[in-house]
């Protein structure tokens, strides 16, 4: 075995003490305490603050933008489900309550599956989250409007 003799110039302490570390850490202590993954507990403004913090850190923030877009379209989700259910309630005399209820639940689950698929695509960064979540909403808004109009005839 060889013996190594280090001088002060060779020490690790001297090397790191001479290096400028001011730009290395750009996170405030308050931002460390934020739970960045669990976005369900935050308002949209708080999620926007988290996104700006994540951008400064240089990490991926697509999941959070998808969450904001999903919350924006949440009103349309309720409207579409109501239209699907109402279209079968109007036509209950011709189809029966069991058939109408089961068909509206089936269409609602298919809609939910489409919505979650596009939400997953938005979270992975496959495109603009706002536009990706608009696609299933427009598709099923058309389907539910068609069903509603046909039920009234």
mmCIF file of C-alpha atoms in Angstrom:
data_model
loop_
_atom_site.group_PDB
_atom_site.id
_atom_site.type_symbol
_atom_site.label_atom_id
_atom_site.label_comp_id
_atom_site.label_asym_id
_atom_site.label_seq_id
_atom_site.Cartn_x
_atom_site.Cartn_y
_atom_site.Cartn_z
ATOM 1 C CA UNK A 1 0.000 0.000 0.000
ATOM 2 C CA UNK A 2 1.120 3.540 -0.741
ATOM 3 C CA UNK A 3 0.957 6.404 1.685
ATOM 4 C CA UNK A 4 -0.546 9.608 0.371
ATOM 5 C CA UNK A 5 0.493 12.946 1.693
ATOM 6 C CA UNK A 6 -2.033 15.716 1.092
ATOM 7 C CA UNK A 7 -1.259 19.362 1.489
ATOM 8 C CA UNK A 8 -3.788 22.090 2.211
ATOM 9 C CA UNK A 9 -4.065 22.764 -1.523
ATOM 10 C CA UNK A 10 -5.085 19.153 -2.115
ATOM 11 C CA UNK A 11 -7.722 18.918 0.592
ATOM 12 C CA UNK A 12 -11.387 18.628 -0.228
ATOM 13 C CA UNK A 13 -12.235 21.458 2.148
ATOM 14 C CA UNK A 14 -10.005 23.894 0.321
ATOM 15 C CA UNK A 15 -11.502 22.891 -3.009
ATOM 16 C CA UNK A 16 -15.110 23.427 -1.961
ATOM 17 C CA UNK A 17 -14.356 26.598 -0.017
ATOM 18 C CA UNK A 18 -12.961 28.234 -3.134
ATOM 19 C CA UNK A 19 -15.931 27.216 -5.283
ATOM 20 C CA UNK A 20 -18.840 29.686 -5.555
ATOM 21 C CA UNK A 21 -21.968 27.916 -4.259
ATOM 22 C CA UNK A 22 -24.367 30.859 -4.208
ATOM 23 C CA UNK A 23 -26.347 29.767 -7.298
ATOM 24 C CA UNK A 24 -26.437 26.104 -6.348
ATOM 25 C CA UNK A 25 -29.418 26.192 -4.003
ATOM 26 C CA UNK A 26 -32.320 28.336 -5.119
ATOM 27 C CA UNK A 27 -35.124 26.892 -3.001
ATOM 28 C CA UNK A 28 -36.618 28.679 -0.031
ATOM 29 C CA UNK A 29 -37.167 26.651 3.170
ATOM 30 C CA UNK A 30 -40.932 27.189 2.886
ATOM 31 C CA UNK A 31 -40.911 25.510 -0.530
ATOM 32 C CA UNK A 32 -39.284 22.403 0.908
ATOM 33 C CA UNK A 33 -42.266 21.857 3.191
ATOM 34 C CA UNK A 34 -44.752 21.949 0.289
ATOM 35 C CA UNK A 35 -46.132 18.569 -0.716
ATOM 36 C CA UNK A 36 -45.690 18.909 -4.475
ATOM 37 C CA UNK A 37 -47.189 15.554 -5.405
ATOM 38 C CA UNK A 38 -50.506 15.768 -3.529
ATOM 39 C CA UNK A 39 -52.187 18.552 -5.492
ATOM 40 C CA UNK A 40 -55.709 17.679 -4.332
ATOM 41 C CA UNK A 41 -55.336 19.724 -1.157
ATOM 42 C CA UNK A 42 -54.284 22.971 -2.844
ATOM 43 C CA UNK A 43 -56.226 25.719 -4.572
ATOM 44 C CA UNK A 44 -55.440 26.685 -8.147
ATOM 45 C CA UNK A 45 -53.422 29.719 -7.019
ATOM 46 C CA UNK A 46 -51.344 27.549 -4.702
ATOM 47 C CA UNK A 47 -50.750 25.061 -7.528
ATOM 48 C CA UNK A 48 -49.561 27.943 -9.722
ATOM 49 C CA UNK A 49 -47.076 28.919 -7.002
ATOM 50 C CA UNK A 50 -45.895 25.309 -6.836
ATOM 51 C CA UNK A 51 -45.478 25.288 -10.631
ATOM 52 C CA UNK A 52 -43.328 28.424 -10.522
ATOM 53 C CA UNK A 53 -41.239 26.864 -7.749
ATOM 54 C CA UNK A 54 -40.803 23.673 -9.761
ATOM 55 C CA UNK A 55 -39.859 25.686 -12.870
ATOM 56 C CA UNK A 56 -37.161 27.501 -10.891
ATOM 57 C CA UNK A 57 -35.859 24.159 -9.667
ATOM 58 C CA UNK A 58 -35.752 22.810 -13.209
ATOM 59 C CA UNK A 59 -38.055 19.827 -12.659
ATOM 60 C CA UNK A 60 -41.100 18.564 -14.548
ATOM 61 C CA UNK A 61 -44.372 20.379 -13.807
ATOM 62 C CA UNK A 62 -46.701 18.836 -16.423
ATOM 63 C CA UNK A 63 -48.718 16.922 -13.827
ATOM 64 C CA UNK A 64 -49.587 20.168 -12.077
ATOM 65 C CA UNK A 65 -50.674 21.946 -15.270
ATOM 66 C CA UNK A 66 -52.867 18.930 -16.071
ATOM 67 C CA UNK A 67 -54.436 19.253 -12.603
ATOM 68 C CA UNK A 68 -55.298 22.920 -13.228
ATOM 69 C CA UNK A 69 -56.841 22.051 -16.616
ATOM 70 C CA UNK A 70 -58.798 19.173 -15.078
ATOM 71 C CA UNK A 71 -60.210 21.478 -12.423
ATOM 72 C CA UNK A 72 -61.213 23.993 -15.099
ATOM 73 C CA UNK A 73 -63.197 21.351 -16.984
ATOM 74 C CA UNK A 74 -64.771 19.898 -13.843
ATOM 75 C CA UNK A 75 -67.924 21.957 -14.450
ATOM 76 C CA UNK A 76 -68.309 20.407 -17.903
ATOM 77 C CA UNK A 77 -67.943 16.926 -16.433
ATOM 78 C CA UNK A 78 -70.975 17.495 -14.214
ATOM 79 C CA UNK A 79 -72.990 18.971 -17.072
ATOM 80 C CA UNK A 80 -72.226 16.040 -19.378
ATOM 81 C CA UNK A 81 -73.151 13.443 -16.737
ATOM 82 C CA UNK A 82 -76.437 15.285 -16.063
ATOM 83 C CA UNK A 83 -77.256 15.384 -19.788
ATOM 84 C CA UNK A 84 -76.529 11.671 -20.169
ATOM 85 C CA UNK A 85 -78.745 10.783 -17.207
ATOM 86 C CA UNK A 86 -81.521 13.187 -18.232
ATOM 87 C CA UNK A 87 -81.678 11.789 -21.745
ATOM 88 C CA UNK A 88 -82.614 8.372 -20.377
ATOM 89 C CA UNK A 89 -84.970 9.713 -17.711
ATOM 90 C CA UNK A 90 -86.998 11.562 -20.360
ATOM 91 C CA UNK A 91 -87.445 8.351 -22.338
ATOM 92 C CA UNK A 92 -88.183 6.140 -19.306
ATOM 93 C CA UNK A 93 -91.644 5.050 -20.512
ATOM 94 C CA UNK A 94 -90.235 3.473 -23.655
ATOM 95 C CA UNK A 95 -87.073 1.867 -22.250
ATOM 96 C CA UNK A 96 -87.728 1.158 -18.591
ATOM 97 C CA UNK A 97 -85.891 2.402 -15.533
ATOM 98 C CA UNK A 98 -83.357 -0.455 -15.294
ATOM 99 C CA UNK A 99 -82.279 -0.148 -18.918
ATOM 100 C CA UNK A 100 -82.005 3.637 -18.790
ATOM 101 C CA UNK A 101 -80.079 3.621 -15.529
ATOM 102 C CA UNK A 102 -77.660 0.900 -16.598
ATOM 103 C CA UNK A 103 -77.015 2.505 -19.991
ATOM 104 C CA UNK A 104 -76.416 5.950 -18.492
ATOM 105 C CA UNK A 105 -73.989 4.462 -15.932
ATOM 106 C CA UNK A 106 -72.192 2.574 -18.720
ATOM 107 C CA UNK A 107 -71.821 5.715 -20.860
ATOM 108 C CA UNK A 108 -70.674 7.684 -17.800
ATOM 109 C CA UNK A 109 -67.963 5.110 -17.043
ATOM 110 C CA UNK A 110 -66.811 5.146 -20.670
ATOM 111 C CA UNK A 111 -66.645 8.951 -20.467
ATOM 112 C CA UNK A 112 -64.668 8.731 -17.209
ATOM 113 C CA UNK A 113 -62.257 6.273 -18.856
ATOM 114 C CA UNK A 114 -61.711 8.598 -21.818
ATOM 115 C CA UNK A 115 -61.207 11.537 -19.477
ATOM 116 C CA UNK A 116 -58.655 9.685 -17.335
ATOM 117 C CA UNK A 117 -56.817 8.476 -20.435
ATOM 118 C CA UNK A 118 -56.481 11.994 -21.786
ATOM 119 C CA UNK A 119 -55.565 13.264 -18.306
ATOM 120 C CA UNK A 120 -52.765 10.710 -18.161
ATOM 121 C CA UNK A 121 -51.568 11.837 -21.597
ATOM 122 C CA UNK A 122 -51.588 15.448 -20.389
ATOM 123 C CA UNK A 123 -49.622 14.542 -17.249
ATOM 124 C CA UNK A 124 -47.000 12.737 -19.313
ATOM 125 C CA UNK A 125 -46.542 15.782 -21.532
ATOM 126 C CA UNK A 126 -47.974 14.390 -24.770
ATOM 127 C CA UNK A 127 -49.417 17.801 -25.597
ATOM 128 C CA UNK A 128 -51.049 20.882 -24.182
ATOM 129 C CA UNK A 129 -53.014 19.814 -21.091
ATOM 130 C CA UNK A 130 -55.795 22.327 -21.731
ATOM 131 C CA UNK A 131 -56.424 21.007 -25.250
ATOM 132 C CA UNK A 132 -55.991 17.327 -24.362
ATOM 133 C CA UNK A 133 -58.636 17.536 -21.652
ATOM 134 C CA UNK A 134 -60.946 19.469 -23.968
ATOM 135 C CA UNK A 135 -61.122 16.561 -26.465
ATOM 136 C CA UNK A 136 -63.103 14.028 -24.351
ATOM 137 C CA UNK A 137 -65.309 16.788 -22.999
ATOM 138 C CA UNK A 138 -66.284 17.973 -26.475
ATOM 139 C CA UNK A 139 -66.731 14.408 -27.710
ATOM 140 C CA UNK A 140 -69.060 13.394 -24.897
ATOM 141 C CA UNK A 141 -70.816 16.764 -24.837
ATOM 142 C CA UNK A 142 -71.763 15.981 -28.441
ATOM 143 C CA UNK A 143 -72.839 12.442 -27.515
ATOM 144 C CA UNK A 144 -74.870 13.591 -24.523
ATOM 145 C CA UNK A 145 -76.494 16.433 -26.499
ATOM 146 C CA UNK A 146 -77.399 13.989 -29.275
ATOM 147 C CA UNK A 147 -78.915 11.562 -26.756
ATOM 148 C CA UNK A 148 -80.830 14.395 -25.093
ATOM 149 C CA UNK A 149 -82.253 15.673 -28.377
ATOM 150 C CA UNK A 150 -83.176 12.169 -29.545
ATOM 151 C CA UNK A 151 -84.906 11.412 -26.242
ATOM 152 C CA UNK A 152 -87.141 14.463 -26.581
ATOM 153 C CA UNK A 153 -88.430 13.358 -30.008
#
